[in-house]
XYZ file of C-alpha atoms in Angstrom:
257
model
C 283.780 -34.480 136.371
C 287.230 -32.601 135.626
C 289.595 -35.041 133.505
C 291.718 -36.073 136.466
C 288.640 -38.061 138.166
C 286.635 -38.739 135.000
C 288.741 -41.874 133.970
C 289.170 -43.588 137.304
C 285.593 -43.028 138.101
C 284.973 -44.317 134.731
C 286.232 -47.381 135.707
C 284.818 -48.184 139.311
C 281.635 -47.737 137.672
C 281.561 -49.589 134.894
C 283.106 -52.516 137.183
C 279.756 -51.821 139.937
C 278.012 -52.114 136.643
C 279.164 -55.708 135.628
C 278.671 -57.172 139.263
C 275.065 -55.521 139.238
C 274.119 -56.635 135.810
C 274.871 -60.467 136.868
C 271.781 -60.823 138.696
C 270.052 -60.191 135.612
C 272.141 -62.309 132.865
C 270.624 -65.390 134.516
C 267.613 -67.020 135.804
C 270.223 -69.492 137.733
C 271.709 -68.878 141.318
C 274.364 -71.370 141.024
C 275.944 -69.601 137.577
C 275.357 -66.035 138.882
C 277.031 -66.937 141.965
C 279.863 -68.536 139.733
C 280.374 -65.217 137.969
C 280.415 -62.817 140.720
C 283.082 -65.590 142.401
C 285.112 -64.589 139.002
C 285.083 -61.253 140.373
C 285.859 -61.739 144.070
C 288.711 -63.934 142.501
C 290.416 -61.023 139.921
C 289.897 -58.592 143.067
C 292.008 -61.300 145.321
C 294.453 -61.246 142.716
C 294.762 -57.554 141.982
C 295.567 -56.553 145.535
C 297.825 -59.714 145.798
C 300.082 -59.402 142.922
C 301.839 -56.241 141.290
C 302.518 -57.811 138.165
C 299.289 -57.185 135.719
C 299.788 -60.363 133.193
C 298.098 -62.045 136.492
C 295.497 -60.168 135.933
C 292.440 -61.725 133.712
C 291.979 -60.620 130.347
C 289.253 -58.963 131.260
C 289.567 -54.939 130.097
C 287.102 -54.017 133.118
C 289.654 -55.883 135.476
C 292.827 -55.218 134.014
C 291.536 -50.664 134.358
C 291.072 -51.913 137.706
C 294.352 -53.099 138.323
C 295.777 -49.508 137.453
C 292.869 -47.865 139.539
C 293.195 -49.968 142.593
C 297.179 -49.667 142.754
C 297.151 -45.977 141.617
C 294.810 -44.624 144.079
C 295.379 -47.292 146.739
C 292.013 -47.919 146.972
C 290.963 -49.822 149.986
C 290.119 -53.083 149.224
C 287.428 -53.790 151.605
C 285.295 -51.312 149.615
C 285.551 -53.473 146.203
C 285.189 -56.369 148.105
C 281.850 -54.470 149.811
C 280.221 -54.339 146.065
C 280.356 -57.966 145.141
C 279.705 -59.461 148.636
C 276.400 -57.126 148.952
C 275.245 -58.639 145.786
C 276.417 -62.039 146.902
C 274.236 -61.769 149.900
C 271.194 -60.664 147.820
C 271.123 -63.335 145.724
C 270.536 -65.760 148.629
C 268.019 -63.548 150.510
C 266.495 -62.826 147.216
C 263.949 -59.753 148.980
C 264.429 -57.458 151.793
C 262.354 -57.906 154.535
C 262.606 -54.412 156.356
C 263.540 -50.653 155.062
C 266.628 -51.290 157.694
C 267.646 -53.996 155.245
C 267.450 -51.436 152.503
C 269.442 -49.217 154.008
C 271.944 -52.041 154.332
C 271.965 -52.895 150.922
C 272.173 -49.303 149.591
C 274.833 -48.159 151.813
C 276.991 -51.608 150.538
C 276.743 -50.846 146.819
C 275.740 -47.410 146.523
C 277.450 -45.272 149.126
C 280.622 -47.526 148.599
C 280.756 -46.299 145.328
C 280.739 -42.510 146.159
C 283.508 -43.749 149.378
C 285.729 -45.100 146.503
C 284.933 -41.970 144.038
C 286.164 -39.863 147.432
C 289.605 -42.034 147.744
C 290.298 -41.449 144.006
C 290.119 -37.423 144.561
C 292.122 -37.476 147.838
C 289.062 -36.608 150.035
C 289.673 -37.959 153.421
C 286.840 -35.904 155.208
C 284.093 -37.238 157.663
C 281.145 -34.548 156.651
C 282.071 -35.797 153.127
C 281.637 -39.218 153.939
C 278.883 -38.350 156.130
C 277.318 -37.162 152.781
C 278.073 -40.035 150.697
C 276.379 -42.423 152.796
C 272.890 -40.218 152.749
C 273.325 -39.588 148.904
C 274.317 -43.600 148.344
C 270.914 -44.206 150.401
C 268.841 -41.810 148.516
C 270.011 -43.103 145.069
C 269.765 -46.600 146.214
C 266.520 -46.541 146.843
C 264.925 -44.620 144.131
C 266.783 -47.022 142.040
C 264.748 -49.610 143.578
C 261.837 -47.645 142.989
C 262.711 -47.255 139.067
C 263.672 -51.115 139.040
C 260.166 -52.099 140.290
C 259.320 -52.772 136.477
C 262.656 -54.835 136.275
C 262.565 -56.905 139.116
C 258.696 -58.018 138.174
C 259.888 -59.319 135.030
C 262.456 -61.942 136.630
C 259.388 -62.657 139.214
C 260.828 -61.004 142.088
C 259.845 -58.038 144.557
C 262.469 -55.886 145.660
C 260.406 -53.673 148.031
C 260.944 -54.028 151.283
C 258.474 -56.842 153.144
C 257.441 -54.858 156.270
C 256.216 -52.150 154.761
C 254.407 -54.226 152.254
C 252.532 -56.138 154.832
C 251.780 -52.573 157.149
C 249.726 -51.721 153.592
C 248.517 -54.863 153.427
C 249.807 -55.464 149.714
C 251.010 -58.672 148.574
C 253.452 -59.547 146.506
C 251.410 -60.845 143.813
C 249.650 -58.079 143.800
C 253.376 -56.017 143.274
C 254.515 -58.372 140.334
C 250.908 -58.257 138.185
C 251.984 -54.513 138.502
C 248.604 -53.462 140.843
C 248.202 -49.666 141.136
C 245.449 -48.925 144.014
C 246.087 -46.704 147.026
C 247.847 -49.266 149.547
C 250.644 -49.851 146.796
C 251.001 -45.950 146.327
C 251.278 -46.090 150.001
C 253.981 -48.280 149.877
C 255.684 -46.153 147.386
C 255.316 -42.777 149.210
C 256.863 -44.084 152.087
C 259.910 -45.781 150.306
C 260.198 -42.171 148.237
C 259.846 -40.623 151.431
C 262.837 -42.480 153.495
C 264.968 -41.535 150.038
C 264.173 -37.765 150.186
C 264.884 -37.506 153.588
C 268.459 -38.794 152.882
C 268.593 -36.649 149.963
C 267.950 -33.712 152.130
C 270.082 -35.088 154.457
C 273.123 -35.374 152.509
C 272.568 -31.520 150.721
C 272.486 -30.627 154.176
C 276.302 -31.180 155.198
C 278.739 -28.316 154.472
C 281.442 -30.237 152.283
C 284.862 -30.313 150.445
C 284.019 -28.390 146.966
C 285.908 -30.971 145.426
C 282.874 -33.406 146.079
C 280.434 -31.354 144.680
C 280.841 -32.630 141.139
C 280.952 -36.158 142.633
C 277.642 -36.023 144.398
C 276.228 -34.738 141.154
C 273.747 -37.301 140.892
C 271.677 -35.842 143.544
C 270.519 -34.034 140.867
C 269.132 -37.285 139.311
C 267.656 -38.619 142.168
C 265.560 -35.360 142.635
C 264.297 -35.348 139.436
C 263.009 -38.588 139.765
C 261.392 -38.503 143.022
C 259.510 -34.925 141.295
C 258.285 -36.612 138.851
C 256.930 -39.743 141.246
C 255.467 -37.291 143.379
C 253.476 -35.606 140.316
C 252.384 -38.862 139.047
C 250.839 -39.285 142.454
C 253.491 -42.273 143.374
C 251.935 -44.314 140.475
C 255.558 -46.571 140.369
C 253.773 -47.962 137.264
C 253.030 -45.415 135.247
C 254.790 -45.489 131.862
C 255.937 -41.403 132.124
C 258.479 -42.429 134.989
C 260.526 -44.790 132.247
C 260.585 -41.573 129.715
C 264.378 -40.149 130.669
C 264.129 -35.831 131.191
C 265.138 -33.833 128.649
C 266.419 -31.364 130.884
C 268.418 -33.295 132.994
C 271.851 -32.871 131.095
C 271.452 -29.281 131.079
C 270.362 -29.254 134.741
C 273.887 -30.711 135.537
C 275.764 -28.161 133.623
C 274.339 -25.712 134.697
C 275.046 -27.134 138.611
C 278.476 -28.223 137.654
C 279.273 -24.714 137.262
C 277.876 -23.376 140.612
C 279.336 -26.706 141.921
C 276.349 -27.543 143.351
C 274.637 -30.577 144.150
């Protein structure tokens, strides 16, 4: 990203990072819940105070402070990103791709709606676009987090199309590869390719290009599922690409996505 958006993007990610990574510090609703309430709390206070020594000592919270009041970002898109995860970590699974869609558009499409507010883009096709691309990502993110999710004992694919393949969910978490799971998988890859399409499809703001860079990402990955046959186990999908950094620059300067 150019230097003007690099820093305040900086920061909204690496505070999406810390309220997705809580989920995953703990084995133990009650504390994650506790730390993601520290969150909702610093939020509360950032948008009710201007004075920053109310702010925690926290240096994620206290970047957010200046982000939030800089950019006037709304706050009903931070609050969006903890209370998504919130949710999750009483449902625990999804039970249809709707509820996916849900999901991804509440913590990954909020991220590219805030990314939009820092660089002044107040455009519906460009929204339009971040809430295909947000899909897209979240759900090959799933995908890649299959391997994840198995090791704290839980399946984050979605339930109806598990049970349309007839594959359980013990059959997910011993890491199973047979043709109904790969089913599963081409149809979850599927859904996020057709938002990925989607969202290259709408004519937008070249200021967003560089923002929706990802899509780049997301593509790659998806490739290399496909070629693997949508084996979501095999060990080549966890190997990052070489290329990929290259890729971008080379897209960053047709400011493409």
């Amino acid at each position: 990203m150019t230097k003007a958006l690099r820093s305040p993007a900086f920061v909204v990610r690496a505070f999406n990072a810390e309220i997705a990574r809580v989920q995953d510090q703990t084995t133990d609703p009650q504390t994650a819940a506790m730390r993601l309430q520290f969150w909702q709390d610093a939020v509360n206070l950032i948008y009710q105070n201007q004075q920053s020594y109310k702010i925690p000592a926290n240096p994620i919270t206290q970047e957010l402070y200046k982000v939030c009041i800089s950019y006037k970002l709304p706050k009903r898109y931070i609050e969006r990103l903890i209370s998504s995860r919130q949710s999750l970590l009483k449902t625990k699974y999804f039970r249809t791709m709707e509820d996916v869609e849900i999901y991804t558009e509440n913590t990954v499409s909020t991220i590219y709606y805030l990314l939009l507010c820092i660089a002044g883009v107040t455009n519906v096709h460009a929204d339009h676009a971040a809430s295909h691309l947000g899909k897209a990502q979240g759900m090959a993110n799933i995908l890649r987090s299959v391997h994840v999710f198995n090791y704290h004992k839980t399946v984050s694919l979605p339930m109806d199309i598990l049970m349309k393949h007839q594959v359980s969910q013990e059959s997910v978490l011993r890491g199973n590869d047979n043709e109904n799971m790969r089913n599963v998988i081409f149809e979850v890859a599927s859904r996020a390719n057709s938002h990925l399409e989607k969202a290259r499809s709408i004519q937008v703001p070249k200021i967003t290009n560089q923002i929706f860079l990802p899509a780049i990402a997301i593509d790659k990955y998806l490739t290399k599922l496909q070629k693997v046959n949508f084996n979501v186990f095999d060990k080549r999908l966890l190997q990052g690409s070489p290329t990929l950094p290259l890729t971008l620059y080379y897209k960053r300067i047709l400011n493409k996505f």
